[in-house]
Tab-separated table of C-alpha atoms in Angstrom:
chain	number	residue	atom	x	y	z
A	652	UNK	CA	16.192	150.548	221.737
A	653	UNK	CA	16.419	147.458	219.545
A	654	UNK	CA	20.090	148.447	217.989
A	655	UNK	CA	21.242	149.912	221.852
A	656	UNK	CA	20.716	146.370	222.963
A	657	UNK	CA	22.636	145.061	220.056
A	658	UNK	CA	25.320	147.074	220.605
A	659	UNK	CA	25.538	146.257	224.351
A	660	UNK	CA	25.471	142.568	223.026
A	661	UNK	CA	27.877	143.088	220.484
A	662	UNK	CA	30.663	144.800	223.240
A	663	UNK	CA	30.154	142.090	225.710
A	664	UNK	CA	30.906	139.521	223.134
A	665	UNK	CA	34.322	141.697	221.800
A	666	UNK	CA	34.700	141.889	225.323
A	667	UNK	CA	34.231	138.147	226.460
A	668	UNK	CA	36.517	137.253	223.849
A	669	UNK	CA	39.315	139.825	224.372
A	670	UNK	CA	39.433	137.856	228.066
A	671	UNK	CA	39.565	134.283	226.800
A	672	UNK	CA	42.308	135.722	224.129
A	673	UNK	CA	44.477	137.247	226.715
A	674	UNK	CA	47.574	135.398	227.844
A	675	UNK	CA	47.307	136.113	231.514
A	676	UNK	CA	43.897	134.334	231.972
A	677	UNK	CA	44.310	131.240	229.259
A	678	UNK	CA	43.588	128.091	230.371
A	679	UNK	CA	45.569	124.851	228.923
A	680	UNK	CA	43.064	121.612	228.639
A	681	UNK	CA	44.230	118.697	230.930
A	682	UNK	CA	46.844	116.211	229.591
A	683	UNK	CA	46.098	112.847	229.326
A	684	UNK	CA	47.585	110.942	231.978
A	685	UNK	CA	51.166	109.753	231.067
A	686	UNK	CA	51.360	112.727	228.825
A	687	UNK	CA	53.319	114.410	230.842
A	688	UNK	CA	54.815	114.196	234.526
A	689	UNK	CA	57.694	114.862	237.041
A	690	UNK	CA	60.266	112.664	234.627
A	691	UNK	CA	59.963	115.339	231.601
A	692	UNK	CA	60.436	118.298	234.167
A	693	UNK	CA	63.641	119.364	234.098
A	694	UNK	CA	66.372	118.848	236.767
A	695	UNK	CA	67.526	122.164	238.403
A	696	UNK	CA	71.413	121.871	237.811
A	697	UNK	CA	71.356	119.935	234.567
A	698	UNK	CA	71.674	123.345	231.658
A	699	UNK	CA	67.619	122.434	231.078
A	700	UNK	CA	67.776	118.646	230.890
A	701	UNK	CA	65.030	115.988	231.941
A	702	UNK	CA	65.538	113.515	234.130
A	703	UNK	CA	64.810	111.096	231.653
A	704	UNK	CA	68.042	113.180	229.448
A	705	UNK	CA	69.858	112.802	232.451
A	706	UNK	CA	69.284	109.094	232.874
A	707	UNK	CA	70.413	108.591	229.387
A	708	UNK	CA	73.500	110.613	229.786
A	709	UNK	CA	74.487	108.834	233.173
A	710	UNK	CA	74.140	105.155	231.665
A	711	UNK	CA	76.636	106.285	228.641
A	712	UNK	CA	78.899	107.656	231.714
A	713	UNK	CA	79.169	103.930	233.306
A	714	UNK	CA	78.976	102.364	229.668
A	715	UNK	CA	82.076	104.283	228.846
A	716	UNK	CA	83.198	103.352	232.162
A	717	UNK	CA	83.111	99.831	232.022
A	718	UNK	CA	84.182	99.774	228.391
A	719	UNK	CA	87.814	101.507	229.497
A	720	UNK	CA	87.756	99.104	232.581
A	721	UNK	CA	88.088	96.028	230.563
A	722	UNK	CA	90.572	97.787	228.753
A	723	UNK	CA	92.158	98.737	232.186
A	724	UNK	CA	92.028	94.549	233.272
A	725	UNK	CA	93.570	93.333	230.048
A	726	UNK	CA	96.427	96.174	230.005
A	727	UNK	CA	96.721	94.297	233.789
A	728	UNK	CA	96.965	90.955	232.640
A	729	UNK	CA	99.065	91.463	230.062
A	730	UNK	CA	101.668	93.159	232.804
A	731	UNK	CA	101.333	90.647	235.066
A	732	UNK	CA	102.142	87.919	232.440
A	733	UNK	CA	105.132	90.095	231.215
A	734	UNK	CA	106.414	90.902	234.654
A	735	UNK	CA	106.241	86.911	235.511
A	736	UNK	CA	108.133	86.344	231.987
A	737	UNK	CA	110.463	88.924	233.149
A	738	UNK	CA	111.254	86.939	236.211
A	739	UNK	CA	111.779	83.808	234.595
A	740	UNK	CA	114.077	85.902	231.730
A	741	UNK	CA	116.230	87.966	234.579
A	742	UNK	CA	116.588	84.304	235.917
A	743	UNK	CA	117.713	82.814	233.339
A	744	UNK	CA	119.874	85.131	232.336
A	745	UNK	CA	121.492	85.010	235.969
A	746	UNK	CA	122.103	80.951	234.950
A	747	UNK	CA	123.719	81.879	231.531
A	748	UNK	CA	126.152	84.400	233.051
A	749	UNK	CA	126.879	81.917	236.241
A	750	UNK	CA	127.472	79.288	233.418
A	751	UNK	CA	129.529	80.818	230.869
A	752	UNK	CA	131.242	81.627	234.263
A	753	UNK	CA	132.068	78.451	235.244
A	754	UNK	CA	132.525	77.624	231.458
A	755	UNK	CA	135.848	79.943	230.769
A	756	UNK	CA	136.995	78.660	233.885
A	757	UNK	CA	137.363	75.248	232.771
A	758	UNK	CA	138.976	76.805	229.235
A	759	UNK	CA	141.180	78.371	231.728
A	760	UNK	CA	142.150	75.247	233.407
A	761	UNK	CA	142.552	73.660	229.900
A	762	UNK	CA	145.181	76.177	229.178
A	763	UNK	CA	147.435	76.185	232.481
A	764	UNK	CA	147.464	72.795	232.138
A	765	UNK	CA	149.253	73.045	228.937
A	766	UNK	CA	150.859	75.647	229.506
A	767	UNK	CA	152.733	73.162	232.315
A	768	UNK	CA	153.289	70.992	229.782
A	769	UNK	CA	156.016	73.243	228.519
A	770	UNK	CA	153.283	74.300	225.809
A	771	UNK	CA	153.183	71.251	224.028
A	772	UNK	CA	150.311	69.787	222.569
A	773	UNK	CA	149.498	66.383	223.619
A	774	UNK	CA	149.986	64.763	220.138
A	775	UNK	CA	154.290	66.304	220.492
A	776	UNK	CA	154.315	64.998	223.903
A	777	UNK	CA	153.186	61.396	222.597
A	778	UNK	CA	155.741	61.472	219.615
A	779	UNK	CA	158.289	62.414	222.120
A	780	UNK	CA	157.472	59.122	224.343
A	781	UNK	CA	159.561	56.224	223.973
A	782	UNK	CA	157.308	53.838	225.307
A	783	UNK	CA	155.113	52.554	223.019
A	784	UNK	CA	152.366	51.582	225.481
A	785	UNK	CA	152.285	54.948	227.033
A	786	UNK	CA	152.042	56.328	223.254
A	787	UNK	CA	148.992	54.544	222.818
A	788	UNK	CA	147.166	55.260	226.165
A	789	UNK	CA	148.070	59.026	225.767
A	790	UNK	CA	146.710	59.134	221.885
A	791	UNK	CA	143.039	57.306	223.786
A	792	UNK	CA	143.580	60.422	226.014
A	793	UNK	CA	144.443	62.830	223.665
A	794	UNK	CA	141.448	62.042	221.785
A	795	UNK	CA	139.310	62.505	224.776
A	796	UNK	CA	140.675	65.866	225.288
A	797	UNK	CA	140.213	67.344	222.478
A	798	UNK	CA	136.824	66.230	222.404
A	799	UNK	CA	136.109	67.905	225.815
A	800	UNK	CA	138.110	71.053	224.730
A	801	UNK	CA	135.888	70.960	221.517
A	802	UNK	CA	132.929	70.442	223.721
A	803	UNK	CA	133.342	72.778	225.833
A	804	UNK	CA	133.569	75.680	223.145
A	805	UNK	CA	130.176	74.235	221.513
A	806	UNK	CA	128.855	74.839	225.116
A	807	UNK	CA	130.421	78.023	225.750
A	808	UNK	CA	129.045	79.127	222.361
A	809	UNK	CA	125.737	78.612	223.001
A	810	UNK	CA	125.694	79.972	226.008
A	811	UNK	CA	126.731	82.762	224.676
A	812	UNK	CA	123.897	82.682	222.498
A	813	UNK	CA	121.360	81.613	224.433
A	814	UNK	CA	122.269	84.709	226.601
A	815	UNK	CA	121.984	87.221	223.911
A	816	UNK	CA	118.865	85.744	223.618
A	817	UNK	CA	117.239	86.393	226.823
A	818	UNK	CA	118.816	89.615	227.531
A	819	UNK	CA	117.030	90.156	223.730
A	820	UNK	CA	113.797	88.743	224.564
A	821	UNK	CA	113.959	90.682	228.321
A	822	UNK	CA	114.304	94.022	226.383
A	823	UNK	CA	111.882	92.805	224.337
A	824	UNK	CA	109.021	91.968	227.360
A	825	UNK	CA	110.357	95.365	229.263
A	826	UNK	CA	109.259	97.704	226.221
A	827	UNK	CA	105.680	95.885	226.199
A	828	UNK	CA	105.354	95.588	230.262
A	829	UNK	CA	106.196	99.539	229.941
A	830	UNK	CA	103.581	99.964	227.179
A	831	UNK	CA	100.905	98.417	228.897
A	832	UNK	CA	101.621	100.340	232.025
A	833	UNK	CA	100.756	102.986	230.258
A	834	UNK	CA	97.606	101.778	229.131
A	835	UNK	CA	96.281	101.035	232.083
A	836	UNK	CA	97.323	104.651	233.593
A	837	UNK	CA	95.308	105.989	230.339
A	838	UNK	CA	92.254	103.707	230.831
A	839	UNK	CA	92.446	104.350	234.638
A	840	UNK	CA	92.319	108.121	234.069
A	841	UNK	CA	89.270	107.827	231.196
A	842	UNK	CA	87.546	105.246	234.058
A	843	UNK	CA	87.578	107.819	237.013
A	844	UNK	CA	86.877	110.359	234.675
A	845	UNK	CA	84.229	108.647	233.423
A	846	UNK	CA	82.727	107.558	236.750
A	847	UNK	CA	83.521	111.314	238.691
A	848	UNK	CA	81.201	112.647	236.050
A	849	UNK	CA	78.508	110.029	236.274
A	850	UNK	CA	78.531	111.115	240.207
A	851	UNK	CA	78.169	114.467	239.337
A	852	UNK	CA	75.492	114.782	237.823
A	853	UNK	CA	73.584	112.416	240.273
A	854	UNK	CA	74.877	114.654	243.049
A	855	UNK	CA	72.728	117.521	241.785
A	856	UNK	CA	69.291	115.382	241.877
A	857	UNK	CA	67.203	115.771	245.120
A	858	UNK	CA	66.466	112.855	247.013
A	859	UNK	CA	62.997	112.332	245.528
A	860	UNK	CA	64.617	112.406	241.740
A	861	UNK	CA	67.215	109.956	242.571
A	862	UNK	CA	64.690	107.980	243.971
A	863	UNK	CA	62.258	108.254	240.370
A	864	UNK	CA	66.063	108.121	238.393
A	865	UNK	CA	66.327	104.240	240.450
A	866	UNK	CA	62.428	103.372	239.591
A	867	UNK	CA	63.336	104.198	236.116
A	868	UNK	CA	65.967	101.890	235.700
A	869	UNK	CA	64.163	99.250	236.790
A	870	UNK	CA	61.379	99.663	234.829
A	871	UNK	CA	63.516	100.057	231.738
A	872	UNK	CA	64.680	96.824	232.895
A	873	UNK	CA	61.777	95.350	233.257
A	874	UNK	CA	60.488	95.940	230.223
A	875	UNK	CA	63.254	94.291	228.527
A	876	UNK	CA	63.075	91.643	230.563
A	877	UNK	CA	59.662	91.333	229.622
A	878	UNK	CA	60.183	91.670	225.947
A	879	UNK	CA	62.925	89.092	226.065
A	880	UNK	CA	60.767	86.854	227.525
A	881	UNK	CA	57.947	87.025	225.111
A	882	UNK	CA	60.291	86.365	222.244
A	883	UNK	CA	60.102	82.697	223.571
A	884	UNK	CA	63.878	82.992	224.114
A	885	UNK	CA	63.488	80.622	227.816
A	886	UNK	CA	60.516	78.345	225.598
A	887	UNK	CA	63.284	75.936	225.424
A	888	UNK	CA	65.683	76.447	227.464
A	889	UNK	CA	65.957	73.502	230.511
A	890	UNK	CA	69.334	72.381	230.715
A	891	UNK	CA	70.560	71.290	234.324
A	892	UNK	CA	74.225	72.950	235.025
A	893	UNK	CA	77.197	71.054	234.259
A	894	UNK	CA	79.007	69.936	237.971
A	895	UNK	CA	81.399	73.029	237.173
A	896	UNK	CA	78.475	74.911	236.222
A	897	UNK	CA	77.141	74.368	239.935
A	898	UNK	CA	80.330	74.991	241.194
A	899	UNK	CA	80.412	78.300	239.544
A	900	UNK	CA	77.216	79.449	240.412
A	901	UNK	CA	77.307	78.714	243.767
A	902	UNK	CA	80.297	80.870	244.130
A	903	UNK	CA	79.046	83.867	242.082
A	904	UNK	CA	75.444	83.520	244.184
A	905	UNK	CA	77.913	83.651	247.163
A	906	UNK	CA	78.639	87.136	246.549
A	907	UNK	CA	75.256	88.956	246.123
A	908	UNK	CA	75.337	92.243	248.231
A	909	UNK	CA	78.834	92.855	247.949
A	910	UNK	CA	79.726	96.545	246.257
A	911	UNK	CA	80.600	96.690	242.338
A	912	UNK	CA	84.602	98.685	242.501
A	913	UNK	CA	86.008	98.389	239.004
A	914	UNK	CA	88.962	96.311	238.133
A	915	UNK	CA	88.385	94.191	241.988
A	916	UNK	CA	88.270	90.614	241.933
A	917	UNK	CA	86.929	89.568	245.447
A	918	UNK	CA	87.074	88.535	248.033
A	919	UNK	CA	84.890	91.986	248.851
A	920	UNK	CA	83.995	93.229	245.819
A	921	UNK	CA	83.961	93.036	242.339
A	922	UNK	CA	83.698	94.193	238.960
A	923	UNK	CA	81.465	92.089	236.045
A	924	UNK	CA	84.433	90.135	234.549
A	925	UNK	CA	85.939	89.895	237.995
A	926	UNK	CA	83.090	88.104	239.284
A	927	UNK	CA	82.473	85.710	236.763
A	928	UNK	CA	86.161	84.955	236.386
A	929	UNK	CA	86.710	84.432	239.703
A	930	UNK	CA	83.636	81.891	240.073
A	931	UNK	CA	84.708	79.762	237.203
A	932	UNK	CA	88.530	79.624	238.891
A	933	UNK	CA	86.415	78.427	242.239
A	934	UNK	CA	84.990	75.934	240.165
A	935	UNK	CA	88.342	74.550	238.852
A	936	UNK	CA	88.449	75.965	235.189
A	937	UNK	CA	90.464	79.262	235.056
A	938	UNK	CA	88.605	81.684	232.614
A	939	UNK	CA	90.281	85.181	230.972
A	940	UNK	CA	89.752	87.749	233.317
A	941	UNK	CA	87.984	90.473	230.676
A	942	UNK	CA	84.170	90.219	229.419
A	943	UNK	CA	85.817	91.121	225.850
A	944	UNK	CA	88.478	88.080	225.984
A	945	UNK	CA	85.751	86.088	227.458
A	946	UNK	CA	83.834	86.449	223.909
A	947	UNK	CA	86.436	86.492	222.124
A	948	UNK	CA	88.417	82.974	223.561
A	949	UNK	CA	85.334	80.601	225.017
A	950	UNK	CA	83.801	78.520	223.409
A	951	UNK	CA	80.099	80.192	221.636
A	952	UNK	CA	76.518	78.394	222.020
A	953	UNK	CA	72.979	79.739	221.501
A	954	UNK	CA	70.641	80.969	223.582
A	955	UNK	CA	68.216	78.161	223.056
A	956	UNK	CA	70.857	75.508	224.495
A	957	UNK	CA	71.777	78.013	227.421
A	958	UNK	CA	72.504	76.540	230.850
A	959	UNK	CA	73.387	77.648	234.228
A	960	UNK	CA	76.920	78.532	234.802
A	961	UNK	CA	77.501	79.801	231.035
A	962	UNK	CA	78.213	83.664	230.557
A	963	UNK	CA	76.139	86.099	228.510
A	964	UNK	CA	78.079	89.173	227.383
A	965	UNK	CA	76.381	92.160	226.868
A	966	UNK	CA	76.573	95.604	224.495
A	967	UNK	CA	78.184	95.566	221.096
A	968	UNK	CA	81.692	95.653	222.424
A	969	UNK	CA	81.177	93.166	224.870
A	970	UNK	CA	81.639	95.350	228.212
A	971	UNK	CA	79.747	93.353	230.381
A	972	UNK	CA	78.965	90.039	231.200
A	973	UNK	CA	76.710	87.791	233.782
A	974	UNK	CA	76.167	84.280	234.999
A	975	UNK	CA	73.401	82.424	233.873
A	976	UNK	CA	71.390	81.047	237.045
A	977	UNK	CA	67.963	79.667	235.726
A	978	UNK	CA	64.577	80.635	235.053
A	979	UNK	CA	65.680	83.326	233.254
A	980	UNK	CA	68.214	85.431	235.828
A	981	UNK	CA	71.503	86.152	235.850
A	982	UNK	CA	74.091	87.471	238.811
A	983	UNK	CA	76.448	90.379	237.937
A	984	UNK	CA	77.987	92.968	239.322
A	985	UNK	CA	76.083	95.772	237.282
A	986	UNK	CA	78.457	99.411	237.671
A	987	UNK	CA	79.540	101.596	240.046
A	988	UNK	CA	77.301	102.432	243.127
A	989	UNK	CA	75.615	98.962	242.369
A	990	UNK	CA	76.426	95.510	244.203
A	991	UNK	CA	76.266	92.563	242.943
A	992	UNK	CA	72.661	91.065	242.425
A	993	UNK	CA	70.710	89.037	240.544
A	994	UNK	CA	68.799	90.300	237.237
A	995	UNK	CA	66.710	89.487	233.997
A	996	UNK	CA	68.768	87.956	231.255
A	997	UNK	CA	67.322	90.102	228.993
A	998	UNK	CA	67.138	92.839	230.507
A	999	UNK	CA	70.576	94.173	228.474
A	1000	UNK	CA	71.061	94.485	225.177
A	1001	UNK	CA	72.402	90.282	224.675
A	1002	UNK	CA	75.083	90.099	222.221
A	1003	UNK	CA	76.055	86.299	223.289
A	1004	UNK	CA	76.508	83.547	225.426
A	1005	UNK	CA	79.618	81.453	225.696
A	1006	UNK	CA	80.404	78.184	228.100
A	1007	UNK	CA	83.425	78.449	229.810
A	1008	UNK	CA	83.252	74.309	230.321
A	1009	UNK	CA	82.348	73.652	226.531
């Protein structure tokens, strides 16, 4: 009786564990909160990715983006500077011909005019005189003469030049405003490219992801923010603006709600370089138009003597840039489907500040 009872022990146990073994009835423990949770599902639409992967992969999108926009604005600078020198070079060129023109005309004269004198030069003409008055006026004149015929060669000469010149220098500005065309039809390209595919894949999210994908990016922001902050970068930073500085950021504040469209410069919407640019030209002190030539040309200061109205450029290449307001806040114009707000300093990856009124 004693080893039947066993044995009916014994089964249940094999039994009771076969159960808790089988995959069909296991039971996971409960992860700890934050462990997991809707971000690290993944996104139907996305080859397996989370939204978290797909965040990532739509911020490179518009990095890439705005990287190939400033080189689309300073391709467009650079023809608009060559098209004006092009102006001023067809132009001047015009004037050379017209001159040279007018130039051989007066040789022209020169020559009829002694041609009626039988073909003599005026130094025969003189020796043929028998009045010796009249000798010496015409040598006075004869010296004059052949100072304006030799004059007017020197001039005709450099004309000449100065025409091969422009017509050389007009080639010249035609081959770069053609090569810079084509940059900016290459950057344009990469830029909707770039964008089209950042849309994409934001398309595919349901309303309530694209809603968590926002709340993400602003809590990635805030967290820089926050870390920026406690490095004591603001602990001594109180500078008033400069009265361009207030012009500037009076202007930029002006624009807050109106829609980020890359390579625009106002009045209805803007781009990060456009905004910034165009502020500083309200305020009287024209700026370069790209965040890159921004770093690269103003004048550099640190962050401890920062003051509203300078510029901090963002990212490693310098893609992006925003006015210092105060209290730790910048306006920008952040990327595409964005307008133009106000934001933590920090909340970027900093890579300087410069002062456009240095």
């Amino acid at each position: 009786m004693y080893r039947r009872h066993c044995g009916a022990a014994a089964i249940t146990l094999v039994c009771a564990l076969a159960v808790l073994a089988s995959p069909a009835q296991a039971f996971a423990a409960p992860a700890p909160p934050g462990a997991d949770g809707p971000d690290a599902a993944t996104v139907a639409g996305s080859g397996g990715k989370t939204l978290e992967e797909v965040r990532a992969e739509i911020d490179e999108l518009y990095l890439r983006a705005g990287a190939a926009t400033d080189a689309y604005n300073l391709a467009e600078e650079k023809a608009k500077k060559q098209s004006g020198e092009l102006v001023e070079l067809t132009q001047a060129i015009a004037e050379g011909q017209a001159k040279i023109a007018d130039l051989k005309s007066r040789a022209g004269a020169q020559a009829r005019e002694q041609y009626r004198n039988a073909g003599l030069p005026p130094g025969a003409q003189l020796m043929l005189s028998g009045d010796p008055q009249l000798f010496l006026d015409g040598i006075s004149r004869a010296r004059q003469g052949q100072q304006a015929a030799k004059g007017l060669l020197g001039q005709l000469t450099r004309s000449q030049e100065d025409l091969e010149t422009y017509t050389k220098d007009a080639n010249t500005n035609w081959t770069k405003l053609e090569a810079n065309r084509v940059k900016q039809a290459k950057a344009k390209k990469k830029i909707n490219a770039q964008i089209a595919a950042a849309k994409k894949l934001e398309s595919r999210l349901e309303k309530e992801e694209r809603a968590r994908l926002l709340k993400m990016e602003q809590e990635e922001a805030n967290r820089a923010q926050t870390t920026w902050l406690g490095s004591g970068a603001l602990k001594d930073i109180n500078r008033e603006a400069s009265p361009l500085g207030k012009k500037a950021v009076a202007f930029a504040t002006a624009q807050i709600g109106k829609p980020y469209v890359w390579g625009a410069e106002g009045p209805k919407s803007y781009d990060c370089s456009g905004l910034t640019s165009q502020a500083w030209a309200a305020a009287g002190r024209p700026i370069p138009r790209t965040s890159q030539e921004q770093w690269r040309l103003l004048p550099h200061i640190e962050i401890k003597d920062m003051r509203p109205g300078d510029l901090i450029i963002y990212h490693a290449d310098a893609t992006h840039v925003g006015m210092y307001v105060g209290d730790g806040q910048i306006v920008h114009a952040p990327r595409p489907g964005r307008d133009v707000t106000l934001a933590g300093a920090g909340s970027m990856q900093i890579l300087g500040v410069v002062r456009p009124d240095a």
